[in-house]
Amino acid sequence: MTHTTSPYPRRAARGSLLAALLLAAAALPAQAAVQPALPGNWFYLTVTRGDTQSSDTRGTLLMCNPPQGHTHATAACEQLSSADGDIGNIPVDDTACPMLYAPVTAHARGQWSGRTVEFRQTYSNDCELRGSTGEVFTLDA
């Protein structure tokens, strides 16, 4: 004896379930979608070593109200505060860096004083990164 079943009843049930989910999502308040992910001043920071093909990336969440996220959070938040959240405006350190090519790419995205901030820059080495961005991208202890 052979039994055959039709996939159509299942397909109709899936369609009904999908329609119910879409209606439920549409009923959610619109303001829930526009609230920021985190309150206050914050950045998600990453540092990638090597060229663009590298997978050696470290990252952390830096929050500045109160400072937390990595071991240099207090200094990083003070430097960001003095630059009004613009990493490119952090005062450059005059430390002489070795002429060693070991590229690092710093990337930050987040929020400062209610505005969205995005920063990405590649530096020749760690020394140049730290000299240009202070403690912000110093993610290691």
C-alpha positions as a LaTeX table, in Angstrom:
\begin{tabular}{lrrr}
\hline
Residue & $x$ (\AA) & $y$ (\AA) & $z$ (\AA) \\
\hline
Met1 & 0.00 & 0.00 & 0.00 \\
Thr2 & 1.37 & 3.39 & $-1.00$ \\
His3 & 0.49 & 6.64 & 0.67 \\
Thr4 & 0.96 & 9.98 & $-0.98$ \\
Thr5 & 0.56 & 13.32 & 0.70 \\
Ser6 & 0.12 & 16.65 & $-0.87$ \\
Pro7 & 2.45 & 19.51 & 0.18 \\
Tyr8 & $-0.29$ & 22.07 & $-0.39$ \\
Pro9 & $-1.88$ & 21.98 & 3.09 \\
Arg10 & 1.55 & 22.59 & 4.67 \\
Arg11 & 2.24 & 25.42 & 2.24 \\
Ala12 & $-1.07$ & 27.07 & 3.18 \\
Ala13 & $-0.27$ & 26.72 & 6.89 \\
Arg14 & 3.17 & 28.28 & 6.36 \\
Gly15 & 1.60 & 31.14 & 4.42 \\
Ser16 & $-0.89$ & 31.77 & 7.22 \\
Leu17 & 1.89 & 31.73 & 9.80 \\
Leu18 & 3.96 & 34.17 & 7.74 \\
Ala19 & 0.98 & 36.49 & 7.33 \\
Ala20 & 0.32 & 36.40 & 11.09 \\
Leu21 & 3.97 & 37.25 & 11.85 \\
Leu22 & 3.97 & 40.14 & 9.39 \\
Leu23 & 0.78 & 41.55 & 10.90 \\
Ala24 & 2.22 & 41.26 & 14.40 \\
Ala25 & 5.40 & 43.06 & 13.35 \\
Ala26 & 3.39 & 45.83 & 11.70 \\
Ala27 & 1.46 & 46.34 & 14.93 \\
Leu28 & 4.63 & 47.18 & 16.92 \\
Pro29 & 5.02 & 50.86 & 17.82 \\
Ala30 & 7.10 & 52.78 & 15.29 \\
Gln31 & 9.12 & 54.50 & 18.01 \\
Ala32 & 10.69 & 51.19 & 19.06 \\
Ala33 & 12.71 & 51.17 & 15.83 \\
Val34 & 14.19 & 54.67 & 16.21 \\
Gln35 & 15.51 & 54.46 & 19.76 \\
Pro36 & 19.33 & 54.34 & 19.93 \\
Ala37 & 20.92 & 51.01 & 20.79 \\
Leu38 & 22.82 & 52.49 & 23.75 \\
Pro39 & 22.34 & 55.69 & 25.70 \\
Gly40 & 25.10 & 58.27 & 26.07 \\
Asn41 & 28.43 & 58.44 & 24.31 \\
Trp42 & 29.78 & 55.14 & 23.01 \\
Phe43 & 31.88 & 53.57 & 20.26 \\
Tyr44 & 32.34 & 50.03 & 19.00 \\
Leu45 & 36.08 & 49.92 & 18.31 \\
Thr46 & 38.06 & 47.45 & 16.21 \\
Val47 & 41.73 & 47.16 & 15.34 \\
Thr48 & 42.75 & 44.91 & 12.44 \\
Arg49 & 46.40 & 43.96 & 12.02 \\
Gly50 & 47.90 & 43.33 & 8.60 \\
Asp51 & 46.55 & 44.01 & 5.15 \\
Thr52 & 42.91 & 43.93 & 4.10 \\
Gln53 & 42.98 & 40.12 & 3.86 \\
Ser54 & 43.84 & 39.74 & 7.56 \\
Ser55 & 41.49 & 38.13 & 10.01 \\
Asp56 & 43.38 & 39.37 & 13.07 \\
Thr57 & 40.74 & 41.76 & 14.39 \\
Arg58 & 40.12 & 42.73 & 18.01 \\
Gly59 & 37.19 & 44.77 & 19.17 \\
Thr60 & 35.44 & 46.20 & 22.19 \\
Leu61 & 32.59 & 48.46 & 23.16 \\
Leu62 & 33.75 & 51.71 & 24.78 \\
Met63 & 31.09 & 53.49 & 26.81 \\
Cys64 & 31.81 & 56.87 & 28.35 \\
Asn65 & 28.88 & 57.39 & 30.75 \\
Pro66 & 30.60 & 56.09 & 32.97 \\
Pro67 & 33.87 & 55.09 & 31.26 \\
Gln68 & 34.04 & 51.34 & 30.66 \\
Gly69 & 34.91 & 48.86 & 27.94 \\
His70 & 38.67 & 48.40 & 28.09 \\
Thr71 & 41.48 & 49.06 & 30.56 \\
His72 & 42.12 & 52.59 & 29.21 \\
Ala73 & 38.45 & 53.63 & 29.08 \\
Thr74 & 38.83 & 56.65 & 31.40 \\
Ala75 & 41.72 & 58.16 & 29.41 \\
Ala76 & 40.06 & 57.32 & 26.07 \\
Cys77 & 36.80 & 59.00 & 27.12 \\
Glu78 & 38.67 & 62.08 & 28.34 \\
Gln79 & 40.51 & 62.35 & 25.01 \\
Leu80 & 37.26 & 61.89 & 23.07 \\
Ser81 & 35.56 & 64.48 & 25.23 \\
Ser82 & 38.31 & 67.04 & 24.54 \\
Ala83 & 37.89 & 66.32 & 20.78 \\
Asp84 & 34.05 & 66.42 & 20.99 \\
Gly85 & 33.89 & 62.79 & 19.88 \\
Asp86 & 35.93 & 63.36 & 16.70 \\
Ile87 & 38.78 & 60.84 & 16.79 \\
Gly88 & 40.55 & 62.72 & 14.00 \\
Asn89 & 40.79 & 65.78 & 16.29 \\
Ile90 & 42.57 & 64.05 & 19.17 \\
Pro91 & 45.88 & 65.89 & 19.64 \\
Val92 & 48.76 & 64.08 & 17.92 \\
Asp93 & 51.55 & 62.80 & 20.15 \\
Asp94 & 55.02 & 63.85 & 18.96 \\
Thr95 & 56.63 & 60.52 & 19.87 \\
Ala96 & 59.09 & 59.35 & 17.21 \\
Cys97 & 57.88 & 56.06 & 15.75 \\
Pro98 & 60.12 & 53.45 & 14.15 \\
Met99 & 59.98 & 53.16 & 10.38 \\
Leu100 & 58.50 & 49.69 & 10.55 \\
Tyr101 & 55.65 & 48.76 & 8.23 \\
Ala102 & 53.16 & 46.63 & 10.15 \\
Pro103 & 49.80 & 48.13 & 9.12 \\
Val104 & 46.88 & 48.41 & 11.50 \\
Thr105 & 43.40 & 49.63 & 10.62 \\
Ala106 & 41.37 & 51.37 & 13.29 \\
His107 & 37.61 & 51.51 & 12.92 \\
Ala108 & 35.08 & 53.13 & 15.23 \\
Arg109 & 31.37 & 53.57 & 14.91 \\
Gly110 & 29.05 & 54.88 & 17.53 \\
Gln111 & 27.33 & 57.89 & 18.97 \\
Trp112 & 28.64 & 61.09 & 20.54 \\
Ser113 & 26.44 & 63.92 & 21.82 \\
Gly114 & 23.47 & 62.47 & 19.95 \\
Arg115 & 25.15 & 62.24 & 16.54 \\
Thr116 & 26.34 & 59.14 & 14.70 \\
Val117 & 30.11 & 58.94 & 14.31 \\
Glu118 & 32.13 & 56.74 & 11.95 \\
Phe119 & 35.95 & 56.65 & 11.76 \\
Arg120 & 38.29 & 54.41 & 9.76 \\
Gln121 & 42.00 & 54.91 & 9.19 \\
Thr122 & 44.98 & 52.67 & 8.39 \\
Tyr123 & 48.30 & 53.46 & 10.08 \\
Ser124 & 51.80 & 52.18 & 9.29 \\
Asn125 & 52.17 & 50.57 & 12.73 \\
Asp126 & 50.89 & 50.54 & 16.32 \\
Cys127 & 53.07 & 53.49 & 17.31 \\
Glu128 & 51.51 & 55.74 & 14.67 \\
Leu129 & 48.04 & 54.54 & 15.65 \\
Arg130 & 48.60 & 55.42 & 19.30 \\
Gly131 & 50.29 & 58.71 & 18.47 \\
Ser132 & 47.28 & 59.76 & 16.38 \\
Thr133 & 44.40 & 58.38 & 18.44 \\
Gly134 & 45.70 & 58.36 & 22.01 \\
Glu135 & 44.25 & 55.65 & 24.20 \\
Val136 & 41.08 & 55.15 & 22.16 \\
Phe137 & 42.32 & 52.11 & 20.20 \\
Thr138 & 44.61 & 50.73 & 22.93 \\
Leu139 & 42.55 & 47.60 & 23.44 \\
Asp140 & 45.16 & 45.40 & 25.14 \\
Ala141 & 45.90 & 45.55 & 28.85 \\
\hline
\end{tabular}
